[in-house]
mmCIF file of C-alpha atoms in Angstrom:
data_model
loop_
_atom_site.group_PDB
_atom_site.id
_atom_site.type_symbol
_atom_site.label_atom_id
_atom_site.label_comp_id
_atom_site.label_asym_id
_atom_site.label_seq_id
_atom_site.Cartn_x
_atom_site.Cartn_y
_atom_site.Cartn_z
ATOM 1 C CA UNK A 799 121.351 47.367 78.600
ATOM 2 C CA UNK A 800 119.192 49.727 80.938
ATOM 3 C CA UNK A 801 119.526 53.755 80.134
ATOM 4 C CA UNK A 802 121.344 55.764 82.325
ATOM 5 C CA UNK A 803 118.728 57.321 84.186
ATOM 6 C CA UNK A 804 120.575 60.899 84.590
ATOM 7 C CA UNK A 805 121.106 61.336 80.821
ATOM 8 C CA UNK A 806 117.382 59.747 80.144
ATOM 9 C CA UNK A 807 116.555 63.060 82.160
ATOM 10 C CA UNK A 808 118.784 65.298 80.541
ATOM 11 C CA UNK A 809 118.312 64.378 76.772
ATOM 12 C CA UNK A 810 117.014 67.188 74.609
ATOM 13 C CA UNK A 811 113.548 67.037 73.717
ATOM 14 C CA UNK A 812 114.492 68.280 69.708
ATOM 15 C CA UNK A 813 118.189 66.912 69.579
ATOM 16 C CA UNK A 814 120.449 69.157 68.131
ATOM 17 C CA UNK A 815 117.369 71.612 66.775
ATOM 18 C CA UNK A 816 118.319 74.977 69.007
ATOM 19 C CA UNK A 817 121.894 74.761 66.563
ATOM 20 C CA UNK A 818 119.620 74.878 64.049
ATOM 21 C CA UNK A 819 120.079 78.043 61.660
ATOM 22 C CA UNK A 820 116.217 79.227 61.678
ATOM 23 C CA UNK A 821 115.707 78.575 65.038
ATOM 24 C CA UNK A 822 118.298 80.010 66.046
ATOM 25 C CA UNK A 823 117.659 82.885 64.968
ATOM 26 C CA UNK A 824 113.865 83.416 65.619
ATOM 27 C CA UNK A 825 114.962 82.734 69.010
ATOM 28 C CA UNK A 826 117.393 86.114 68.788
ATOM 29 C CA UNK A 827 114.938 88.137 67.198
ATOM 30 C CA UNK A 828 112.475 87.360 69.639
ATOM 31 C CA UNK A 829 115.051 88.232 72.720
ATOM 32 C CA UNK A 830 115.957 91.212 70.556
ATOM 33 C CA UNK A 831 112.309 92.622 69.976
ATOM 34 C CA UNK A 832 111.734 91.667 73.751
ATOM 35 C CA UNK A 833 114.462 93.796 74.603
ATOM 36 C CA UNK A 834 113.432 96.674 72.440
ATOM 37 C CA UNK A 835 109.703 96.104 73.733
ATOM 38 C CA UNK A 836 110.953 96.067 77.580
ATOM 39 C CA UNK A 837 112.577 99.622 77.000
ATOM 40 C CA UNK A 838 109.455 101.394 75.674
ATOM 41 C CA UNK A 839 107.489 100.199 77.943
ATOM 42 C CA UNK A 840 109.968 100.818 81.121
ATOM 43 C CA UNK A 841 110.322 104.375 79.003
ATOM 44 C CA UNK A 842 106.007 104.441 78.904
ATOM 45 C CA UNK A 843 105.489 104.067 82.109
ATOM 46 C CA UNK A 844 107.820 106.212 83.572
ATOM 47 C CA UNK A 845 105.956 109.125 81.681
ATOM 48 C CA UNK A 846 102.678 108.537 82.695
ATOM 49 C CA UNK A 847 103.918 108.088 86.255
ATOM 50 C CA UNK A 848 105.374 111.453 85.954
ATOM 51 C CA UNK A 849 102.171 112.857 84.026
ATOM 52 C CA UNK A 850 100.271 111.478 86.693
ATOM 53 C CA UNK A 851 101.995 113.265 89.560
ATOM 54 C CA UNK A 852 102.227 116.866 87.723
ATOM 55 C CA UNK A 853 98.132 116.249 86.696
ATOM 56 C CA UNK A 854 97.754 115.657 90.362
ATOM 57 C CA UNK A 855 99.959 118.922 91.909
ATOM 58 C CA UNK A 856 98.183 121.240 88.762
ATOM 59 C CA UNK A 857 95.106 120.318 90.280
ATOM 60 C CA UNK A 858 96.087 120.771 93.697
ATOM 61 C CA UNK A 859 97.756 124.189 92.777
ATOM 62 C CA UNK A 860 94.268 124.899 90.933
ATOM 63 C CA UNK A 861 92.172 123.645 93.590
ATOM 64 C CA UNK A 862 94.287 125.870 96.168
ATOM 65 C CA UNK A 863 93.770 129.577 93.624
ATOM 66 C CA UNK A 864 90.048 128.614 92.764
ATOM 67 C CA UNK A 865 88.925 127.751 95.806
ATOM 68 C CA UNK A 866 86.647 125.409 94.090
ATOM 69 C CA UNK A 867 87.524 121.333 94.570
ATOM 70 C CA UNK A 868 86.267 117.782 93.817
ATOM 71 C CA UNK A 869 83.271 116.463 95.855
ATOM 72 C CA UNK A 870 83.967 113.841 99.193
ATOM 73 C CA UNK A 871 83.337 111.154 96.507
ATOM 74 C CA UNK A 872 85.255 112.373 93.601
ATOM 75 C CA UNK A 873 88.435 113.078 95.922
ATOM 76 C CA UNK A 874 88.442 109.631 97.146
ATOM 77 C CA UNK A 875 87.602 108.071 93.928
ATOM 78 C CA UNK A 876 90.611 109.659 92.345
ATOM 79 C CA UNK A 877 92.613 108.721 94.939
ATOM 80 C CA UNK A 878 91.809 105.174 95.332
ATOM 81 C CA UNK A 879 92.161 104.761 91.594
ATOM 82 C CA UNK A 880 94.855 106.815 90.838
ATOM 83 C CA UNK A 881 96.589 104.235 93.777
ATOM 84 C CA UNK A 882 95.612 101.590 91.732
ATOM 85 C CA UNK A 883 97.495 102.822 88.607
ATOM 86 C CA UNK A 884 100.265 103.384 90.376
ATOM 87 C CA UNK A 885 100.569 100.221 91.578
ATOM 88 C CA UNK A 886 100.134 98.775 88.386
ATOM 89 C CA UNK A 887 102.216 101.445 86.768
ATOM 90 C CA UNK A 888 105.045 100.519 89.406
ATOM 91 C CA UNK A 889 104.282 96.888 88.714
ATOM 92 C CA UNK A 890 104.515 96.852 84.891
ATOM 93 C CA UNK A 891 108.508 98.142 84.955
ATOM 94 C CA UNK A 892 108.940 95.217 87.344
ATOM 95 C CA UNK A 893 107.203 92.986 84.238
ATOM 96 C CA UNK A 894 109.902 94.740 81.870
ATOM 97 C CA UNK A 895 113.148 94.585 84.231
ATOM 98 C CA UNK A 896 111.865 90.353 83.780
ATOM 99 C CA UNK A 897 111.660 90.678 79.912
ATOM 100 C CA UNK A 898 115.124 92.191 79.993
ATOM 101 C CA UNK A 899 116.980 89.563 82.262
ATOM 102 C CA UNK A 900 115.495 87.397 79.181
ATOM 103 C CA UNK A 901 116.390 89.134 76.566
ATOM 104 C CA UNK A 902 119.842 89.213 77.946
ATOM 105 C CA UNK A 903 120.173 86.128 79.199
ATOM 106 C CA UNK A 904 118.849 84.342 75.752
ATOM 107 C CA UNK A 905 121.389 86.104 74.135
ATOM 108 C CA UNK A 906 124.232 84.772 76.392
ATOM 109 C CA UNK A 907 122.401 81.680 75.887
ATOM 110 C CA UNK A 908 122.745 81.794 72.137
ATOM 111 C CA UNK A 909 126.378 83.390 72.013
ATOM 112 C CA UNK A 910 127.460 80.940 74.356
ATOM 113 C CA UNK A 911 125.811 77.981 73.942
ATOM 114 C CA UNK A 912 124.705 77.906 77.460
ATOM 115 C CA UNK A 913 122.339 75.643 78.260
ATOM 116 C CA UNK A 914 121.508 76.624 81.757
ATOM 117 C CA UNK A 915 121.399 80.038 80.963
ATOM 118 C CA UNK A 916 118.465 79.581 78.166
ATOM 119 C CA UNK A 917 116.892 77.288 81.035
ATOM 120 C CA UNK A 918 117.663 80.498 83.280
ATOM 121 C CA UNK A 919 116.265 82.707 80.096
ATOM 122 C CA UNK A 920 112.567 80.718 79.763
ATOM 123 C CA UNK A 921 112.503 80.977 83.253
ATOM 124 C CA UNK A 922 112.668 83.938 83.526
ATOM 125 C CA UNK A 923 110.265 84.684 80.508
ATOM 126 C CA UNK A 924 108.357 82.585 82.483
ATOM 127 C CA UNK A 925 107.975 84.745 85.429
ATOM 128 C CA UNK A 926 107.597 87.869 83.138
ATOM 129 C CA UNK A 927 104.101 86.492 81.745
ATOM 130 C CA UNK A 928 102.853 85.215 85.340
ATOM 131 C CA UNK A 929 103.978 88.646 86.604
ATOM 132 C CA UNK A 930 102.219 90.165 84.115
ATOM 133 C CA UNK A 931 98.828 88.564 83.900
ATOM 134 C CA UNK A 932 98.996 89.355 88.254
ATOM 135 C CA UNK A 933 98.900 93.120 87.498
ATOM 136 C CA UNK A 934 96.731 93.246 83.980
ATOM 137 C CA UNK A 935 94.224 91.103 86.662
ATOM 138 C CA UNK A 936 94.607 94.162 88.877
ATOM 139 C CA UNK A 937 94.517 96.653 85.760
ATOM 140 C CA UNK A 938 91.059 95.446 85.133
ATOM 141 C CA UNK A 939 89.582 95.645 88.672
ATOM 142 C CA UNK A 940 90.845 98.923 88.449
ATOM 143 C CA UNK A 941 88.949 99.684 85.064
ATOM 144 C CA UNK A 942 85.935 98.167 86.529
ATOM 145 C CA UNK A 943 86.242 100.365 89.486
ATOM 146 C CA UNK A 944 86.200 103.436 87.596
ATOM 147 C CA UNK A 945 83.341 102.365 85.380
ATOM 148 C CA UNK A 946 81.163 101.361 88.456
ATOM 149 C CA UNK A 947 82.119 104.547 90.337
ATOM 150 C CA UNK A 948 81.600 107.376 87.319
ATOM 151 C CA UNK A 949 77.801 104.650 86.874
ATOM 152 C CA UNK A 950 77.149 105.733 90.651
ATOM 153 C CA UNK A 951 78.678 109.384 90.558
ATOM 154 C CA UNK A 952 74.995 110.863 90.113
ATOM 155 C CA UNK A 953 73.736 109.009 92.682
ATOM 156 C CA UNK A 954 75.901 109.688 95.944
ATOM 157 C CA UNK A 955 77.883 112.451 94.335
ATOM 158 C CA UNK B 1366 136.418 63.538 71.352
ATOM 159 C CA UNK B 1367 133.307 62.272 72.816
ATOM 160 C CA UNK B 1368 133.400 65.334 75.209
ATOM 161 C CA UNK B 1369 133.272 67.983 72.602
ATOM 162 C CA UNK B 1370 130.594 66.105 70.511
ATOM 163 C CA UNK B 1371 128.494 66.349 73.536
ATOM 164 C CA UNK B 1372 129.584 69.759 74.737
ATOM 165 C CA UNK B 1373 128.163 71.208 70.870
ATOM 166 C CA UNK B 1374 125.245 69.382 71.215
ATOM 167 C CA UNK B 1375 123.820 69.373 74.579
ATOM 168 C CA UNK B 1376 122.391 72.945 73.505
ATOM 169 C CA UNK B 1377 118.648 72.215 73.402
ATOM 170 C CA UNK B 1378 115.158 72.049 75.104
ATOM 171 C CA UNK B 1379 116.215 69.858 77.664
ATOM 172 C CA UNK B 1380 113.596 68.405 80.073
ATOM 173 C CA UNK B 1381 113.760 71.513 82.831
ATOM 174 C CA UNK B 1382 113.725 73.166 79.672
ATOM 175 C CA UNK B 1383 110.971 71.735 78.437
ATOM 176 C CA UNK B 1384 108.811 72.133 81.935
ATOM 177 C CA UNK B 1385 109.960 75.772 82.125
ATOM 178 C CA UNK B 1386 108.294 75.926 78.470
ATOM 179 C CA UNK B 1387 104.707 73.863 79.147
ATOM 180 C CA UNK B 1388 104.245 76.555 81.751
ATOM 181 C CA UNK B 1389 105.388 79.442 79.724
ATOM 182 C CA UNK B 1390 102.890 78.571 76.798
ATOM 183 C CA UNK B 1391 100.134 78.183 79.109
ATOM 184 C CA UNK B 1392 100.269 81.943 80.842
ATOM 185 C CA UNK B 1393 101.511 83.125 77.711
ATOM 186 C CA UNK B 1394 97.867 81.760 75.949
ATOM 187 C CA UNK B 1395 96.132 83.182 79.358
ATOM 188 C CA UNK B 1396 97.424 86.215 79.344
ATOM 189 C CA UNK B 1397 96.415 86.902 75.246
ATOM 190 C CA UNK B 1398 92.559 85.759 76.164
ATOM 191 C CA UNK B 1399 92.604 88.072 79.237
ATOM 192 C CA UNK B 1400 94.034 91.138 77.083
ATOM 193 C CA UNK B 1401 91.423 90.095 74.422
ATOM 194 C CA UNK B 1402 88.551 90.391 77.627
ATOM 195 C CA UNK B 1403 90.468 93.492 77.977
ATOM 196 C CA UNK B 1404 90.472 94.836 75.147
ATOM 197 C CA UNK B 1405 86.612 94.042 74.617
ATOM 198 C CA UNK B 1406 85.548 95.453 78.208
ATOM 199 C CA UNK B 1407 87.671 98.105 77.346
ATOM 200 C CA UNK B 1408 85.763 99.167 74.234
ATOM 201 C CA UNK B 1409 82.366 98.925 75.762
ATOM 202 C CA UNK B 1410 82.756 99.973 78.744
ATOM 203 C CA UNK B 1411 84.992 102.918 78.190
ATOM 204 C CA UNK B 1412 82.979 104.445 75.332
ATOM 205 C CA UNK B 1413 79.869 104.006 77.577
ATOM 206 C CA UNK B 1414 81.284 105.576 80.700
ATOM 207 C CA UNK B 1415 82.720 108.627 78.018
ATOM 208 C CA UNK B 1416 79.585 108.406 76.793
ATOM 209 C CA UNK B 1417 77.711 108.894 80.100
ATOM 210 C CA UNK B 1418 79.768 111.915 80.798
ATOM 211 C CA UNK B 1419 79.520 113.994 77.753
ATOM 212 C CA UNK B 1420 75.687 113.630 77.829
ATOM 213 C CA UNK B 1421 75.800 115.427 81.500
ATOM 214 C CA UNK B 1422 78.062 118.374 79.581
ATOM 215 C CA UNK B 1423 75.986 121.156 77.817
ATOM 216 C CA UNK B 1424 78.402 122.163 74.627
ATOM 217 C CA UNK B 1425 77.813 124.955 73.476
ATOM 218 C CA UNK B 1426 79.029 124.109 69.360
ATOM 219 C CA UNK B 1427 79.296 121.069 67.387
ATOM 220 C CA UNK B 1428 82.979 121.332 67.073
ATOM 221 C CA UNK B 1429 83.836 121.016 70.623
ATOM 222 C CA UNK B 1430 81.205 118.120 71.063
ATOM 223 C CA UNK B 1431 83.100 116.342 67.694
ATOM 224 C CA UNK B 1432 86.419 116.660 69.201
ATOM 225 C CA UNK B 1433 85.347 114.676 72.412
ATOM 226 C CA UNK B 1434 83.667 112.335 70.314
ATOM 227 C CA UNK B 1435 86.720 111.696 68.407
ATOM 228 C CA UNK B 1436 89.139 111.516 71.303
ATOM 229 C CA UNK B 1437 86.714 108.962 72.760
ATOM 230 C CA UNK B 1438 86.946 107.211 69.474
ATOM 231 C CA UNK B 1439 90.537 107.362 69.953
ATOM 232 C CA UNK B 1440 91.136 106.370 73.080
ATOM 233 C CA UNK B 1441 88.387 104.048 73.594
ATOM 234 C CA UNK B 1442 87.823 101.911 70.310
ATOM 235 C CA UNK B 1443 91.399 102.902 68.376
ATOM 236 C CA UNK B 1444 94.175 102.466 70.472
ATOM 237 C CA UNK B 1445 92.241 98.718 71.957
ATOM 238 C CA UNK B 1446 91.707 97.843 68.352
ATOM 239 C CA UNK B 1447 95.388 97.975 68.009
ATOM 240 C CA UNK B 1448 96.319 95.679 70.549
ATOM 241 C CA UNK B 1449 94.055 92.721 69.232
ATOM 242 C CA UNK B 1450 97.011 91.631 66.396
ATOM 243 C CA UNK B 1451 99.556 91.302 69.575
ATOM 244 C CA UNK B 1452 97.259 89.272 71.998
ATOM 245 C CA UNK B 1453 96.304 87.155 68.686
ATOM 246 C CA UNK B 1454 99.764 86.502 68.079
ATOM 247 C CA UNK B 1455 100.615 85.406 71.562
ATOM 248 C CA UNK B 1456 97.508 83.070 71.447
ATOM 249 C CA UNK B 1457 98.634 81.683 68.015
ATOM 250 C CA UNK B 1458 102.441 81.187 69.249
ATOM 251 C CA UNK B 1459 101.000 79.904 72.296
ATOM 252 C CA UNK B 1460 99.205 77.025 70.404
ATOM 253 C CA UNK B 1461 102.099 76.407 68.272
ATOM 254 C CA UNK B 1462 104.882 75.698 71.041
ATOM 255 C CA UNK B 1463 102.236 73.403 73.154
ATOM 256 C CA UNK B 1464 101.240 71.454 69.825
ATOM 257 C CA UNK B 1465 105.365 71.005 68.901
ATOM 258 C CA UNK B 1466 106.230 70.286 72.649
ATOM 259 C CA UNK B 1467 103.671 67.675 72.396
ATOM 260 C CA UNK B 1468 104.887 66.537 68.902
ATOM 261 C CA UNK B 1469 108.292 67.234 69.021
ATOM 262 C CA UNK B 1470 108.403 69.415 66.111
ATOM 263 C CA UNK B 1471 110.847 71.321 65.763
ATOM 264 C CA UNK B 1472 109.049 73.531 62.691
ATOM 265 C CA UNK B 1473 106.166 74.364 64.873
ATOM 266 C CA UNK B 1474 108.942 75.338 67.444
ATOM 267 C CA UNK B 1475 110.245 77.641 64.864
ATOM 268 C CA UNK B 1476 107.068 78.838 63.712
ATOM 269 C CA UNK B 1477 105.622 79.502 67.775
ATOM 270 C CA UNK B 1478 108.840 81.568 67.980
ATOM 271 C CA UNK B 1479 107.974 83.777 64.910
ATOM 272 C CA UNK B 1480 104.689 84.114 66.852
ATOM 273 C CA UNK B 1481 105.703 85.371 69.825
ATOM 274 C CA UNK B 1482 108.694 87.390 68.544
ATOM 275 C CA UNK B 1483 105.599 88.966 65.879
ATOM 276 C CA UNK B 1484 104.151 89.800 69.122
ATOM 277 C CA UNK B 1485 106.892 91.460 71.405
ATOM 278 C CA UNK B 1486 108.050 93.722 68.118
ATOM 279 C CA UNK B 1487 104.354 94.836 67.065
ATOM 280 C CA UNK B 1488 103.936 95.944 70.844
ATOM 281 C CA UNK B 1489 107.440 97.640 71.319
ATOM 282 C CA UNK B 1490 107.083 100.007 67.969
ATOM 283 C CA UNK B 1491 102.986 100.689 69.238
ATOM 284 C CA UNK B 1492 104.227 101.157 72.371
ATOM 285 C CA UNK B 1493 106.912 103.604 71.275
ATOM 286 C CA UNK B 1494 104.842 105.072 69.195
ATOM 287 C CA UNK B 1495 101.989 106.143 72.067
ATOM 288 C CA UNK B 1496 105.030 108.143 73.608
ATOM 289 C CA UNK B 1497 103.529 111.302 71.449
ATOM 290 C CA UNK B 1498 100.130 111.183 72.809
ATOM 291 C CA UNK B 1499 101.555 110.150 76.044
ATOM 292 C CA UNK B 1500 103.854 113.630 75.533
ATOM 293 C CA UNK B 1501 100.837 114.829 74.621
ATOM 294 C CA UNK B 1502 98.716 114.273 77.706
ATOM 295 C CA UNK B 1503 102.107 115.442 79.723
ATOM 296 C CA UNK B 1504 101.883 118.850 78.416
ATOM 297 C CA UNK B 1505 98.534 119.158 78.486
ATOM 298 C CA UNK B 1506 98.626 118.192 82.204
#
């Protein structure tokens, strides 16, 4: 008898092992702390966005009493890195808004027993890593940048 | 009868599953050696650039040169340091779920899992614990 090609492609790799108890649950506790992890980092960000901005008008509002301001060099430093920060500030949240469509979506998953929706959930975990490894790639140029540019400060500032 | 025998059991790592899962595993082991570079680059780097600027500043006593060379400390070599268990853990659950995927093993499934759930809770309470420093560098901005 030849197998049935469609359910040869849609046989679980483990069986029956997601029903299983300790699975099951690391699989919950993992969408839960993802949740949880999403939130304070969403929360995080949002502060040093806004710490950011206020460092940035205090200095302005400084700048504008004293008189006195950055060099050519500095000013363009700071903005060109502070852009980069923001962008990866801005990107991060997207990188937690992914690990909380998981974290909701695994629990559905689990609650439900709904198989597309924890194909949905890894999915979208997925995406959440790739996402993530895009902008820490662009969080380290950025580092770099600053490192190189305080290294030549002395000599074109 | 057949129906609801399948409709209990058809909850798994199916092969999209399973795809969805190979791909996962491999950013997800990527992404903990590039925040390990990080990390690293991070420590060097950082304290040398901090280090660069405080030897340009003329302090006039100790205690303001010890509390910039503790907040370097801090910021450079501390708060890195704590980030190594998380990118460890994500490399070890990494290598668990691509050894049981290979294997079928459904332990080594469970035990990735504990990895990577080790990871995302480690990282949530540091992370919501840095919201007082990060308070902290608010105010004083």
């Amino acid at each position: 008898m030849k197998p049935d090609p469609i359910s040869e492609n849609n046989s679980l790799l483990f069986g029956l092992d997601l029903n299983d108890e300790a699975l099951h649950h690391e699989l919950r506790q993992s969408a839960e702390w993802g949740r949880k992890m999403a939130v304070a980092a969403i929360v995080l960000q949002a502060l040093l966005l806004i710490g950011s901005f206020s460092s940035f008008i205090t200095y302005q509002s400084y700048s504008q009493i004293t008189g006195r301001g950055l060099s050519r060099f500095l000013v363009v430093r700071e903005l060109a890195i502070g852009t980069l920060h923001l962008i990866s500030g801005i990107g991060f949240i997207f990188v937690a808004v992914y690990f909380l469509r998981y974290a909701r979506m695994m629990k559905q998953a689990l609650d439900h027993g709904e198989q597309q929706m924890l194909v949905e959930s890894i999915r979208k975990l997925r995406a959440a890593f790739q996402i993530s490894f895009g902008f820490s790639i662009l969080s380290a140029c950025t580092f770099i940048a600053s490192v190189v540019s305080t290294t030549l400060y002395p000599l074109v500032g | 009868m057949r129906g609801e025998y399948q409709d209990i059991f058809s909850f798994g790592i199916d092969n999209t599953a399973r795809r969805h899962l190979e791909t996962m595993m491999l950013w997800m082991k990527v992404l903990g050696m590039v925040a390990l570079i990080a990390i690293g680059l991070t420590m060097v780097g950082g304290t040398t650039i901090a280090m660069q600027w405080m030897a340009r500043v003329n302090y006039h006593d100790q205690l303001t040169r010890n509390i910039d060379i503790a907040s370097v400390g801090m910021v450079y070599v501390l708060f890195p340091a704590l980030f190594i268990f998380p990118a460890v853990s994500l490399l070890r659950s990494a290598r668990c779920s691509i050894a049981a995927l290979k294997t079928n093993d459904s332990n080594l499934l469970g035990k990735g899992l504990g990895h990577q759930k080790n990871a995302f809770r480690y990282t949530g309470i540091l992370t919501a614990l840095l919201f007082l420093p990060g308070m902290l560098l608010l105010l004083v901005a």
